[in-house]
PDB file of C-alpha atoms in Angstrom:
ATOM      1  CA  MET A 407      -3.598  45.412  48.379  1.00 48.00           C
ATOM      2  CA  LEU A 408      -4.997  49.361  49.134  1.00 51.00           C
ATOM      3  CA  SER A 409      -3.988  50.626  52.959  1.00 49.00           C
ATOM      4  CA  THR A 410      -6.673  51.534  54.553  1.00 48.00           C
ATOM      5  CA  LYS A 411      -4.506  53.079  58.187  1.00 51.00           C
ATOM      6  CA  GLY A 412      -3.391  56.899  58.025  1.00 50.00           C
ATOM      7  CA  ALA A 413      -5.051  59.981  57.111  1.00 50.00           C
ATOM      8  CA  SER A 414      -8.340  60.177  54.906  1.00 60.00           C
ATOM      9  CA  THR A 415      -8.027  61.787  51.575  1.00 77.00           C
ATOM     10  CA  PRO A 416     -10.334  62.841  48.923  1.00 69.00           C
ATOM     11  CA  LEU A 417      -8.255  60.521  46.269  1.00 69.00           C
ATOM     12  CA  HIS A 418      -8.249  57.412  48.943  1.00 74.00           C
ATOM     13  CA  SER A 419     -11.766  57.799  49.802  1.00 78.00           C
ATOM     14  CA  THR A 420     -13.081  57.862  46.613  1.00 79.00           C
ATOM     15  CA  LEU A 421     -10.210  54.419  46.275  1.00 83.00           C
ATOM     16  CA  LEU A 422     -11.868  52.973  48.691  1.00 88.00           C
ATOM     17  CA  ARG A 423     -15.298  53.431  47.650  1.00 87.00           C
ATOM     18  CA  SER A 424     -14.298  51.999  44.423  1.00 86.00           C
ATOM     19  CA  ARG A 425     -12.784  48.686  45.574  1.00 92.00           C
ATOM     20  CA  ARG A 426     -15.983  48.345  47.573  1.00 93.00           C
ATOM     21  CA  ARG A 427     -17.910  48.306  44.424  1.00 93.00           C
ATOM     22  CA  VAL A 428     -15.730  46.423  42.225  1.00 95.00           C
ATOM     23  CA  GLU A 429     -15.481  44.106  45.390  1.00 96.00           C
ATOM     24  CA  ALA A 430     -19.278  43.646  45.805  1.00 96.00           C
ATOM     25  CA  VAL A 431     -19.680  43.101  42.670  1.00 96.00           C
ATOM     26  CA  ILE A 432     -16.781  39.901  41.847  1.00 96.00           C
ATOM     27  CA  ALA A 433     -18.254  38.557  45.087  1.00 97.00           C
ATOM     28  CA  GLY A 434     -21.558  38.287  43.542  1.00 96.00           C
ATOM     29  CA  GLY A 435     -20.574  36.690  40.572  1.00 96.00           C
ATOM     30  CA  GLY A 436     -20.517  39.914  38.804  1.00 95.00           C
ATOM     31  CA  PRO A 437     -20.249  41.528  36.251  1.00 97.00           C
ATOM     32  CA  SER A 438     -23.628  39.913  34.071  1.00 97.00           C
ATOM     33  CA  ILE A 439     -22.776  39.092  30.659  1.00 98.00           C
ATOM     34  CA  VAL A 440     -24.000  40.101  26.984  1.00 97.00           C
ATOM     35  CA  PHE A 441     -23.372  38.963  23.558  1.00 98.00           C
ATOM     36  CA  GLN A 442     -23.242  41.154  20.734  1.00 97.00           C
ATOM     37  CA  PRO A 443     -23.139  39.603  17.014  1.00 98.00           C
ATOM     38  CA  ILE A 444     -20.284  40.281  14.495  1.00 98.00           C
ATOM     39  CA  VAL A 445     -21.554  39.864  10.657  1.00 98.00           C
ATOM     40  CA  ARG A 446     -20.261  39.381   7.475  1.00 97.00           C
ATOM     41  CA  GLY A 447     -20.600  42.491   5.661  1.00 97.00           C
ATOM     42  CA  HIS A 448     -21.574  41.160   2.081  1.00 94.00           C
ATOM     43  CA  ASP A 449     -24.155  39.173   3.612  1.00 95.00           C
ATOM     44  CA  GLY A 450     -24.692  39.685   7.135  1.00 96.00           C
ATOM     45  CA  ALA A 451     -24.766  36.214   8.500  1.00 97.00           C
ATOM     46  CA  VAL A 452     -22.993  36.089  12.117  1.00 97.00           C
ATOM     47  CA  GLU A 453     -19.536  34.909  12.286  1.00 97.00           C
ATOM     48  CA  GLY A 454     -19.161  35.336  15.717  1.00 98.00           C
ATOM     49  CA  TYR A 455     -20.232  37.439  19.350  1.00 98.00           C
ATOM     50  CA  GLU A 456     -18.449  39.890  21.642  1.00 98.00           C
ATOM     51  CA  ALA A 457     -19.041  39.616  25.237  1.00 98.00           C
ATOM     52  CA  LEU A 458     -20.048  42.866  26.819  1.00 98.00           C
ATOM     53  CA  SER A 459     -20.112  43.475  30.242  1.00 97.00           C
ATOM     54  CA  ARG A 460     -23.193  45.129  32.361  1.00 97.00           C
ATOM     55  CA  PHE A 461     -22.939  46.726  35.708  1.00 96.00           C
ATOM     56  CA  PRO A 462     -25.279  47.696  38.397  1.00 93.00           C
ATOM     57  CA  PRO A 463     -27.108  50.998  37.884  1.00 90.00           C
ATOM     58  CA  GLY A 464     -25.547  54.308  39.673  1.00 82.00           C
ATOM     59  CA  GLY A 465     -21.521  53.447  39.168  1.00 80.00           C
ATOM     60  CA  GLY A 466     -20.717  54.774  36.105  1.00 86.00           C
ATOM     61  CA  ASP A 467     -20.652  52.544  32.654  1.00 92.00           C
ATOM     62  CA  THR A 468     -18.719  49.816  31.729  1.00 93.00           C
ATOM     63  CA  GLU A 469     -15.461  51.758  30.953  1.00 91.00           C
ATOM     64  CA  GLU A 470     -15.733  53.548  33.929  1.00 92.00           C
ATOM     65  CA  TRP A 471     -15.910  50.160  36.381  1.00 94.00           C
ATOM     66  CA  PHE A 472     -13.131  48.905  34.379  1.00 93.00           C
ATOM     67  CA  ALA A 473     -11.208  52.240  34.601  1.00 91.00           C
ATOM     68  CA  ASP A 474     -12.321  52.514  38.353  1.00 92.00           C
ATOM     69  CA  ALA A 475     -11.287  48.807  38.806  1.00 93.00           C
ATOM     70  CA  ALA A 476      -7.748  49.446  37.719  1.00 91.00           C
ATOM     71  CA  HIS A 477      -7.102  52.590  39.740  1.00 90.00           C
ATOM     72  CA  CYS A 478      -8.072  50.857  42.788  1.00 91.00           C
ATOM     73  CA  GLY A 479      -5.401  47.855  42.089  1.00 92.00           C
ATOM     74  CA  LEU A 480      -8.570  45.455  41.024  1.00 95.00           C
ATOM     75  CA  GLY A 481      -8.317  45.589  37.229  1.00 94.00           C
ATOM     76  CA  PRO A 482      -7.175  42.216  36.869  1.00 94.00           C
ATOM     77  CA  ALA A 483      -9.174  40.178  38.931  1.00 96.00           C
ATOM     78  CA  LEU A 484     -12.378  42.363  36.937  1.00 97.00           C
ATOM     79  CA  ASP A 485     -11.100  41.345  33.798  1.00 96.00           C
ATOM     80  CA  ARG A 486     -10.889  37.372  34.745  1.00 97.00           C
ATOM     81  CA  SER A 487     -14.134  37.962  36.373  1.00 98.00           C
ATOM     82  CA  ALA A 488     -15.650  39.310  33.103  1.00 98.00           C
ATOM     83  CA  VAL A 489     -13.954  37.069  30.930  1.00 98.00           C
ATOM     84  CA  VAL A 490     -14.968  33.620  33.518  1.00 98.00           C
ATOM     85  CA  ASN A 491     -18.558  34.865  32.820  1.00 98.00           C
ATOM     86  CA  ALA A 492     -18.370  35.474  29.475  1.00 98.00           C
ATOM     87  CA  LEU A 493     -16.872  31.537  28.386  1.00 98.00           C
ATOM     88  CA  LYS A 494     -19.319  29.617  30.325  1.00 97.00           C
ATOM     89  CA  GLU A 495     -22.584  31.754  28.909  1.00 97.00           C
ATOM     90  CA  SER A 496     -21.277  31.562  25.306  1.00 97.00           C
ATOM     91  CA  ALA A 497     -21.943  27.736  25.949  1.00 95.00           C
ATOM     92  CA  ARG A 498     -25.669  28.751  24.961  1.00 95.00           C
ATOM     93  CA  LEU A 499     -24.595  30.156  22.021  1.00 96.00           C
ATOM     94  CA  PRO A 500     -24.924  28.564  18.226  1.00 95.00           C
ATOM     95  CA  GLN A 501     -21.910  26.442  17.740  1.00 92.00           C
ATOM     96  CA  GLY A 502     -19.380  27.073  15.473  1.00 93.00           C
ATOM     97  CA  ARG A 503     -19.906  31.273  15.809  1.00 97.00           C
ATOM     98  CA  PHE A 504     -16.431  32.562  17.523  1.00 98.00           C
ATOM     99  CA  VAL A 505     -16.291  34.701  21.252  1.00 98.00           C
ATOM    100  CA  ALA A 506     -14.684  37.876  21.424  1.00 98.00           C
ATOM    101  CA  VAL A 507     -13.583  38.669  25.004  1.00 98.00           C
ATOM    102  CA  ASN A 508     -11.753  42.316  26.168  1.00 96.00           C
ATOM    103  CA  LEU A 509      -8.424  42.253  28.394  1.00 95.00           C
ATOM    104  CA  SER A 510      -6.089  44.427  29.075  1.00 92.00           C
ATOM    105  CA  ALA A 511      -3.049  43.314  28.428  1.00 92.00           C
ATOM    106  CA  ALA A 512      -1.654  43.183  32.297  1.00 91.00           C
ATOM    107  CA  THR A 513      -4.460  40.828  33.100  1.00 94.00           C
ATOM    108  CA  LEU A 514      -2.816  38.182  30.465  1.00 94.00           C
ATOM    109  CA  LEU A 515       0.642  39.235  32.484  1.00 94.00           C
ATOM    110  CA  ASP A 516      -0.403  38.324  35.556  1.00 91.00           C
ATOM    111  CA  ASP A 517      -1.610  35.177  36.174  1.00 88.00           C
ATOM    112  CA  SER A 518      -0.412  32.282  33.439  1.00 91.00           C
ATOM    113  CA  THR A 519      -3.034  30.242  34.816  1.00 95.00           C
ATOM    114  CA  PHE A 520      -5.195  32.486  33.658  1.00 96.00           C
ATOM    115  CA  VAL A 521      -3.385  31.928  29.745  1.00 97.00           C
ATOM    116  CA  ASP A 522      -3.923  28.470  29.790  1.00 97.00           C
ATOM    117  CA  LEU A 523      -7.909  28.806  30.990  1.00 97.00           C
ATOM    118  CA  LEU A 524      -8.462  30.785  27.436  1.00 98.00           C
ATOM    119  CA  ILE A 525      -6.154  28.356  25.654  1.00 98.00           C
ATOM    120  CA  ASP A 526      -8.105  25.413  26.923  1.00 97.00           C
ATOM    121  CA  PHE A 527     -11.266  27.131  25.820  1.00 97.00           C
ATOM    122  CA  GLY A 528      -9.511  28.122  22.852  1.00 97.00           C
ATOM    123  CA  ALA A 529      -8.908  24.278  21.781  1.00 95.00           C
ATOM    124  CA  ARG A 530     -13.203  23.959  21.785  1.00 95.00           C
ATOM    125  CA  ARG A 531     -14.761  27.409  20.427  1.00 96.00           C
ATOM    126  CA  PRO A 532     -12.878  30.044  18.636  1.00 98.00           C
ATOM    127  CA  LEU A 533     -11.842  32.469  21.029  1.00 98.00           C
ATOM    128  CA  VAL A 534     -10.598  36.222  19.743  1.00 98.00           C
ATOM    129  CA  ILE A 535      -8.452  38.349  22.704  1.00 98.00           C
ATOM    130  CA  GLU A 536      -9.335  41.817  21.549  1.00 96.00           C
ATOM    131  CA  ILE A 537      -6.589  44.367  23.691  1.00 93.00           C
ATOM    132  CA  THR A 538      -8.190  47.137  25.493  1.00 85.00           C
ATOM    133  CA  GLU A 539      -4.974  49.193  25.897  1.00 78.00           C
ATOM    134  CA  HIS A 540      -5.680  53.045  25.152  1.00 69.00           C
ATOM    135  CA  ALA A 541      -2.213  53.507  25.840  1.00 67.00           C
ATOM    136  CA  ALA A 542       1.772  52.708  25.480  1.00 69.00           C
ATOM    137  CA  LEU A 543       2.431  49.258  26.310  1.00 79.00           C
ATOM    138  CA  ASP A 544       4.550  49.344  29.699  1.00 79.00           C
ATOM    139  CA  ASP A 545       5.928  45.869  28.711  1.00 89.00           C
ATOM    140  CA  GLU A 546       5.838  45.393  24.915  1.00 91.00           C
ATOM    141  CA  ASP A 547       8.106  42.148  24.787  1.00 94.00           C
ATOM    142  CA  ALA A 548       6.294  39.774  27.802  1.00 95.00           C
ATOM    143  CA  VAL A 549       3.145  41.191  26.240  1.00 94.00           C
ATOM    144  CA  VAL A 550       4.115  39.619  22.353  1.00 96.00           C
ATOM    145  CA  ASP A 551       5.687  36.510  24.000  1.00 97.00           C
ATOM    146  CA  VAL A 552       2.329  36.123  25.672  1.00 97.00           C
ATOM    147  CA  LEU A 553       0.256  36.611  23.063  1.00 97.00           C
ATOM    148  CA  ALA A 554       2.361  34.160  21.089  1.00 97.00           C
ATOM    149  CA  GLU A 555       1.793  31.823  24.020  1.00 97.00           C
ATOM    150  CA  LEU A 556      -2.126  32.018  23.094  1.00 98.00           C
ATOM    151  CA  ARG A 557      -1.628  32.102  19.216  1.00 97.00           C
ATOM    152  CA  ARG A 558       0.156  28.904  19.630  1.00 96.00           C
ATOM    153  CA  GLY A 559      -2.686  27.316  21.373  1.00 96.00           C
ATOM    154  CA  GLY A 560      -5.256  28.565  18.591  1.00 96.00           C
ATOM    155  CA  VAL A 561      -6.671  31.976  19.923  1.00 98.00           C
ATOM    156  CA  SER A 562      -7.199  34.676  17.849  1.00 98.00           C
ATOM    157  CA  ILE A 563      -5.897  38.459  18.928  1.00 98.00           C
ATOM    158  CA  ALA A 564      -7.638  41.718  18.502  1.00 97.00           C
ATOM    159  CA  VAL A 565      -6.852  45.488  18.340  1.00 94.00           C
ATOM    160  CA  ASP A 566      -9.977  47.264  19.934  1.00 91.00           C
ATOM    161  CA  ASP A 567     -10.955  51.166  18.991  1.00 89.00           C
ATOM    162  CA  VAL A 568      -8.574  51.116  15.848  1.00 91.00           C
ATOM    163  CA  GLY A 569      -8.617  55.134  15.112  1.00 84.00           C
ATOM    164  CA  SER A 570      -9.077  56.684  18.698  1.00 79.00           C
ATOM    165  CA  ALA A 571      -6.381  54.954  20.995  1.00 60.00           C
ATOM    166  CA  TYR A 572      -3.484  56.667  21.955  1.00 55.00           C
ATOM    167  CA  ALA A 573      -1.060  53.903  20.802  1.00 51.00           C
ATOM    168  CA  GLY A 574      -3.040  52.998  18.309  1.00 72.00           C
ATOM    169  CA  ALA A 575      -0.877  52.534  15.140  1.00 83.00           C
ATOM    170  CA  ARG A 576       2.238  51.431  17.335  1.00 85.00           C
ATOM    171  CA  GLN A 577       0.191  48.441  18.918  1.00 87.00           C
ATOM    172  CA  LEU A 578      -1.128  47.322  15.549  1.00 91.00           C
ATOM    173  CA  VAL A 579       2.690  47.172  14.295  1.00 92.00           C
ATOM    174  CA  VAL A 580       3.772  45.569  17.509  1.00 91.00           C
ATOM    175  CA  LEU A 581       0.915  42.883  17.919  1.00 94.00           C
ATOM    176  CA  GLU A 582       0.310  42.111  14.390  1.00 95.00           C
ATOM    177  CA  PRO A 583      -3.347  41.144  15.097  1.00 97.00           C
ATOM    178  CA  GLU A 584      -5.660  38.703  13.484  1.00 98.00           C
ATOM    179  CA  MET A 585      -8.787  40.802  13.581  1.00 98.00           C
ATOM    180  CA  ILE A 586      -8.766  44.979  13.652  1.00 96.00           C
ATOM    181  CA  LYS A 587     -11.447  47.004  15.266  1.00 96.00           C
ATOM    182  CA  LEU A 588     -12.237  50.317  13.786  1.00 95.00           C
ATOM    183  CA  ASP A 589     -13.609  52.620  16.415  1.00 93.00           C
ATOM    184  CA  ALA A 590     -17.278  53.632  16.500  1.00 94.00           C
ATOM    185  CA  PHE A 591     -16.192  57.249  16.595  1.00 94.00           C
ATOM    186  CA  VAL A 592     -14.572  56.479  12.419  1.00 95.00           C
ATOM    187  CA  VAL A 593     -17.482  54.222  11.453  1.00 96.00           C
ATOM    188  CA  HIS A 594     -20.433  56.479  12.535  1.00 93.00           C
ATOM    189  CA  ASP A 595     -21.670  59.270   9.802  1.00 92.00           C
ATOM    190  CA  MET A 596     -19.017  58.171   7.553  1.00 94.00           C
ATOM    191  CA  LYS A 597     -20.879  59.053   4.622  1.00 92.00           C
ATOM    192  CA  GLY A 598     -20.171  62.769   3.582  1.00 89.00           C
ATOM    193  CA  ASN A 599     -17.294  62.606   5.975  1.00 95.00           C
ATOM    194  CA  ARG A 600     -14.042  62.958   3.544  1.00 95.00           C
ATOM    195  CA  ALA A 601     -11.903  62.105   6.518  1.00 96.00           C
ATOM    196  CA  LYS A 602     -13.349  59.479   8.454  1.00 96.00           C
ATOM    197  CA  SER A 603     -14.066  57.309   5.327  1.00 96.00           C
ATOM    198  CA  ALA A 604     -10.524  58.161   4.542  1.00 96.00           C
ATOM    199  CA  LEU A 605      -9.183  56.280   7.564  1.00 94.00           C
ATOM    200  CA  ALA A 606     -11.524  53.524   7.197  1.00 96.00           C
ATOM    201  CA  GLU A 607     -10.617  52.554   3.590  1.00 97.00           C
ATOM    202  CA  LEU A 608      -6.311  53.025   5.226  1.00 95.00           C
ATOM    203  CA  VAL A 609      -7.686  50.601   7.838  1.00 95.00           C
ATOM    204  CA  LEU A 610      -9.166  47.899   6.072  1.00 97.00           C
ATOM    205  CA  GLU A 611      -5.950  47.951   3.262  1.00 97.00           C
ATOM    206  CA  PHE A 612      -3.964  47.566   6.255  1.00 96.00           C
ATOM    207  CA  ALA A 613      -5.768  44.935   7.457  1.00 97.00           C
ATOM    208  CA  ARG A 614      -5.823  43.251   4.159  1.00 97.00           C
ATOM    209  CA  ARG A 615      -2.534  44.137   3.878  1.00 97.00           C
ATOM    210  CA  THR A 616      -1.463  42.076   6.832  1.00 97.00           C
ATOM    211  CA  ASP A 617      -3.724  39.288   6.632  1.00 97.00           C
ATOM    212  CA  ALA A 618      -6.476  40.664   9.334  1.00 98.00           C
ATOM    213  CA  ARG A 619      -9.797  40.872   9.150  1.00 98.00           C
ATOM    214  CA  CYS A 620     -11.305  44.246   9.590  1.00 97.00           C
ATOM    215  CA  VAL A 621     -14.046  44.398  11.716  1.00 98.00           C
ATOM    216  CA  PHE A 622     -16.069  48.417  11.585  1.00 98.00           C
ATOM    217  CA  GLU A 623     -17.439  48.532  15.265  1.00 97.00           C
ATOM    218  CA  GLY A 624     -21.087  51.693  15.609  1.00 95.00           C
ATOM    219  CA  ILE A 625     -23.172  50.987  12.284  1.00 97.00           C
ATOM    220  CA  GLU A 626     -26.141  52.451  13.241  1.00 96.00           C
ATOM    221  CA  THR A 627     -28.127  53.381  10.860  1.00 96.00           C
ATOM    222  CA  ASP A 628     -28.495  52.744   7.747  1.00 96.00           C
ATOM    223  CA  GLU A 629     -26.541  55.165   5.961  1.00 96.00           C
ATOM    224  CA  ASP A 630     -23.329  53.562   8.405  1.00 96.00           C
ATOM    225  CA  LEU A 631     -24.284  49.959   6.627  1.00 97.00           C
ATOM    226  CA  GLU A 632     -24.582  51.035   3.435  1.00 97.00           C
ATOM    227  CA  THR A 633     -21.041  53.457   3.345  1.00 97.00           C
ATOM    228  CA  ALA A 634     -19.425  50.416   5.625  1.00 97.00           C
ATOM    229  CA  ARG A 635     -20.487  47.914   2.640  1.00 97.00           C
ATOM    230  CA  MET A 636     -19.498  49.905  -0.168  1.00 96.00           C
ATOM    231  CA  ILE A 637     -15.695  50.426   1.286  1.00 96.00           C
ATOM    232  CA  GLY A 638     -15.477  46.642   1.744  1.00 97.00           C
ATOM    233  CA  ALA A 639     -15.603  46.096   5.592  1.00 97.00           C
ATOM    234  CA  ASP A 640     -15.233  42.572   6.063  1.00 97.00           C
ATOM    235  CA  LEU A 641     -17.311  42.263   9.235  1.00 98.00           C
ATOM    236  CA  LEU A 642     -19.650  44.503  10.981  1.00 98.00           C
ATOM    237  CA  GLN A 643     -20.931  45.108  14.563  1.00 98.00           C
ATOM    238  CA  GLY A 644     -23.441  47.623  15.713  1.00 97.00           C
ATOM    239  CA  TYR A 645     -26.734  47.925  16.458  1.00 96.00           C
ATOM    240  CA  ARG A 646     -28.225  48.481  12.878  1.00 96.00           C
ATOM    241  CA  THR A 647     -26.942  44.327  12.578  1.00 96.00           C
ATOM    242  CA  GLY A 648     -27.919  43.337  16.314  1.00 96.00           C
ATOM    243  CA  ARG A 649     -28.100  44.652  20.080  1.00 96.00           C
ATOM    244  CA  PRO A 650     -26.848  43.205  22.647  1.00 96.00           C
ATOM    245  CA  GLU A 651     -28.525  40.110  24.659  1.00 96.00           C
ATOM    246  CA  PRO A 652     -28.262  37.755  26.955  1.00 96.00           C
ATOM    247  CA  ALA A 653     -27.155  34.143  24.867  1.00 94.00           C
ATOM    248  CA  ALA A 654     -30.293  32.473  24.349  1.00 78.00           C
ATOM    249  CA  GLY A 655     -29.357  29.176  24.331  1.00 51.00           C
ATOM    250  CA  SER A 656     -30.547  28.489  20.733  1.00 37.00           C
ATOM    251  CA  GLY A 657     -30.583  30.381  17.185  1.00 49.00           C
ATOM    252  CA  GLU A 658     -29.111  33.889  16.417  1.00 60.00           C
ATOM    253  CA  ILE A 659     -29.001  36.516  18.925  1.00 56.00           C
ATOM    254  CA  GLY A 660     -29.830  40.048  17.768  1.00 49.00           C
ATOM    255  CA  CYS A 661     -29.048  39.417  13.926  1.00 47.00           C
ATOM    256  CA  SER A 662     -30.951  41.675  11.602  1.00 49.00           C
ATOM    257  CA  GLN A 663     -30.220  41.532   7.990  1.00 49.00           C
ATOM    258  CA  PRO A 664     -28.509  44.031   5.871  1.00 45.00           C
ATOM    259  CA  ARG A 665     -30.778  45.384   3.202  1.00 42.00           C
TER     260      ARG A 665
END
């Protein structure tokens, strides 16, 4: 708990404001959730959806909200609130599609009952946990153990933002994910960029050699789509193939078939 005693400092005031904002969102039943389709590379059919959090305006983007929550000690609480909302809202999505949710390793280690909730949901609909750390894991052994428990319960693991995260390569080796998400920075404008294309091909080859599937994120243009399909991407995600939308309860949401 953040103490409010003692002399106020700029850092203390900032943390206090962040804490109050995050607490207000959680108390109000937030964050709200939208779902972005993840489609097959070869035919554009929807295989699943990533649940994405949305926050009140004026507090920065989604990444800033979660960073603020972590800094003021509410990271796991905001993670849990977002995921519980996502799992509830996913009941309105078409059956048979997987749901991917973002979680920090710290949240998984924080509450064993939350892990049980994830396993229970995974028994009813395919569930993918995207590990969001952009730095070295504090306790790799404990993280590996809890991921093994989730896998025994039928939940799949993804490593997010590969190609940009500080510890991405190490996490690929340590976590052995079933899904690898290639960062949008690498995917966007790959055409004509030898470095980006080469990195995408290397990550895709690594995925295939480790029996994982590779999602190319950040597909925003026809050229991005064409290049990703030419390289052989397993799965695609981005505005060109489907925009984030609230769960509609019927039909596919936001799906735009590749030409």
